[in-house]
Short mmCIF file of C-alpha atoms in Angstrom, two decimals:
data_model
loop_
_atom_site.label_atom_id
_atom_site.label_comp_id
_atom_site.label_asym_id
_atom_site.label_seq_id
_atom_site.Cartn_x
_atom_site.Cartn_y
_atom_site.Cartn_z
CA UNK A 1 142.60 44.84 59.03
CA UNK A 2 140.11 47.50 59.35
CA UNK A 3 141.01 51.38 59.09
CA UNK A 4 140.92 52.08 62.42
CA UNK A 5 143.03 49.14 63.79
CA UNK A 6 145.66 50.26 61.63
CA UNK A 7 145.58 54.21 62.57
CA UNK A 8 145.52 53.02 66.18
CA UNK A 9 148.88 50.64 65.23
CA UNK A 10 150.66 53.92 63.58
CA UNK A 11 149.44 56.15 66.49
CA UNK A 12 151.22 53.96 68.92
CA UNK A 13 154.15 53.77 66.81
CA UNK A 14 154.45 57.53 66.33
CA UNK A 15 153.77 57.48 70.20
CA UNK A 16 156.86 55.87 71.03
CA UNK A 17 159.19 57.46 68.83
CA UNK A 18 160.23 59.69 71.67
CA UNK A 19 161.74 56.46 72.61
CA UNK A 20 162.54 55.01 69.56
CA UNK A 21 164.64 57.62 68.41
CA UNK A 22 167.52 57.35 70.72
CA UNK A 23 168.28 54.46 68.33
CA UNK A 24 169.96 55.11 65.20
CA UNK A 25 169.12 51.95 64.02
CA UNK A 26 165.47 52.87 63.35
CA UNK A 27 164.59 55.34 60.84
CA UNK A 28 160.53 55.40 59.88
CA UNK A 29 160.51 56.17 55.93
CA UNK A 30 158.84 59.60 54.99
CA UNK A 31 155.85 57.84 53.88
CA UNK A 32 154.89 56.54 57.92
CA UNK A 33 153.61 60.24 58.42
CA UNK A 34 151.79 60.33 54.97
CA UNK A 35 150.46 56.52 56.31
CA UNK A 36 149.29 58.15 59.32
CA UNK A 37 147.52 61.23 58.58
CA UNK A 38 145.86 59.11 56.09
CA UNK A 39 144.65 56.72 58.59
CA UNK A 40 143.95 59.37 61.16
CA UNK A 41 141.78 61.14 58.25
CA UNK A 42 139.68 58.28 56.87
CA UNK A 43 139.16 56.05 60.09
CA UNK A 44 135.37 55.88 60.56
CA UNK A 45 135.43 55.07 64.70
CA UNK A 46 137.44 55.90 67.69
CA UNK A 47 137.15 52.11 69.07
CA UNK A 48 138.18 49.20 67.07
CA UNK A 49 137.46 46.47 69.66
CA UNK A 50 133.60 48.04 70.17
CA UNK A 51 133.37 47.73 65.78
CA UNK A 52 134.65 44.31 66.60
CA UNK A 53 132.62 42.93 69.07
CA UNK A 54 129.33 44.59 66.67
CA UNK A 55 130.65 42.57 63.91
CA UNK A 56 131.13 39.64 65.69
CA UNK A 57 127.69 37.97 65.56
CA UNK A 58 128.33 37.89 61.33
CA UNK A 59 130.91 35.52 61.88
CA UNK A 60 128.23 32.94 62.85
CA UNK A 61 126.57 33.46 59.64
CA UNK A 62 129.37 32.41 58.25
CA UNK A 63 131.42 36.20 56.87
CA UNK A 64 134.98 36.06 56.81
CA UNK A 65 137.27 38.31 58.36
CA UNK A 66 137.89 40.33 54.71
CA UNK A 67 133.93 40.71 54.63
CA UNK A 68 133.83 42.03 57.86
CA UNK A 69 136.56 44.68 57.22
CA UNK A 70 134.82 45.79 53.91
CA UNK A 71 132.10 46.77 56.26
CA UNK A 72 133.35 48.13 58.81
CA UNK A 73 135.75 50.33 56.55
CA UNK A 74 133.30 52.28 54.57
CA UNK A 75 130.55 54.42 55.57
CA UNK A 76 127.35 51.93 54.48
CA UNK A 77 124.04 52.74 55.62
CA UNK A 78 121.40 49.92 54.08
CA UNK A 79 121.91 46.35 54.01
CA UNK A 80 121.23 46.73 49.90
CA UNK A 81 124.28 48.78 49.74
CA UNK A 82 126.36 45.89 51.26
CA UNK A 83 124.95 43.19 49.18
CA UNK A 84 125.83 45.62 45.79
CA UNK A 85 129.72 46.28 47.70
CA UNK A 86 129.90 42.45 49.11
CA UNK A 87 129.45 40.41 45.71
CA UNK A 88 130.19 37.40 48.35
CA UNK A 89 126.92 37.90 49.40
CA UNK A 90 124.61 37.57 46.59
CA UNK A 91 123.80 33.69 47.41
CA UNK A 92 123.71 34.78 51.16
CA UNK A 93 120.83 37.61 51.31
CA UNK A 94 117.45 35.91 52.99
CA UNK A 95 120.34 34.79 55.70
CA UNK A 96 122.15 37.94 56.15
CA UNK A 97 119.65 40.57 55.73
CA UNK A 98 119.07 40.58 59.48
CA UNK A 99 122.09 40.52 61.03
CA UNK A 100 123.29 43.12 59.07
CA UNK A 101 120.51 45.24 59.86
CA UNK A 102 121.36 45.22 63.11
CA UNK A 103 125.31 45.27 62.98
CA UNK A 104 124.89 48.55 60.26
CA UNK A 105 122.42 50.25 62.96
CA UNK A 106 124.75 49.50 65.78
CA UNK A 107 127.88 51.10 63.59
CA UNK A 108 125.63 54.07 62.90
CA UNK A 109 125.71 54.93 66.87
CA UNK A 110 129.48 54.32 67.17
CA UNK A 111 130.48 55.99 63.82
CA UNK A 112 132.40 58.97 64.30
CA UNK A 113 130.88 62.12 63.62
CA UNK A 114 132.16 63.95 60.40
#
């Protein structure tokens, strides 16, 4: 799951708490806020279905769905600097070198400024 699929999941959750707290039988542990500023703070992009749909075109080459979220969960700007954080790659480069060219430039426009 990438970062910011999972801040949006504990956004909604803290969202309906209004509602969710007329039952007694739900009590979020101290830790959900902790979970949620930390997602709020380290989440890279406001849209997790655009990050998806950029990724996309990697699963043709074959990436898995880990792969993908290694990528889209940290901040990487060549395609050298995926190959060193992607080991899975190494055997992969003359095919991916491309495509990830293009997904990293397209994640660059949609990356939330700092």
């Amino acid at each position: 799951m990438m970062d910011c699929e999972a801040a949006d999941i504990l956004q909604g959750i803290q969202e309906n708490m209004v509602v969710l707290s007329d039952d007694p039988a739900i009590k979020l542990p101290v830790s959900f806020d902790r979970g949620l500023a930390y997602g709020q703070r380290i989440r890279l992009y406001d849209n997790p279905q655009a990050v998806e749909q950029i990724l996309g075109p990697l699963k043709q080459h074959g990436v898995s769905d880990g792969e993908l979220c290694m990528i889209a969960n940290f901040p990487l700007e060549s395609v050298d600097e995926v190959f060193a954080f992607v080991p899975s790659f190494k055997n992969r480069k003359s095919k991916l070198r491309v495509p990830l060219e293009n997904v990293l430039a397209e994640l660059t426009k949609l990356r939330k400024a700092a």
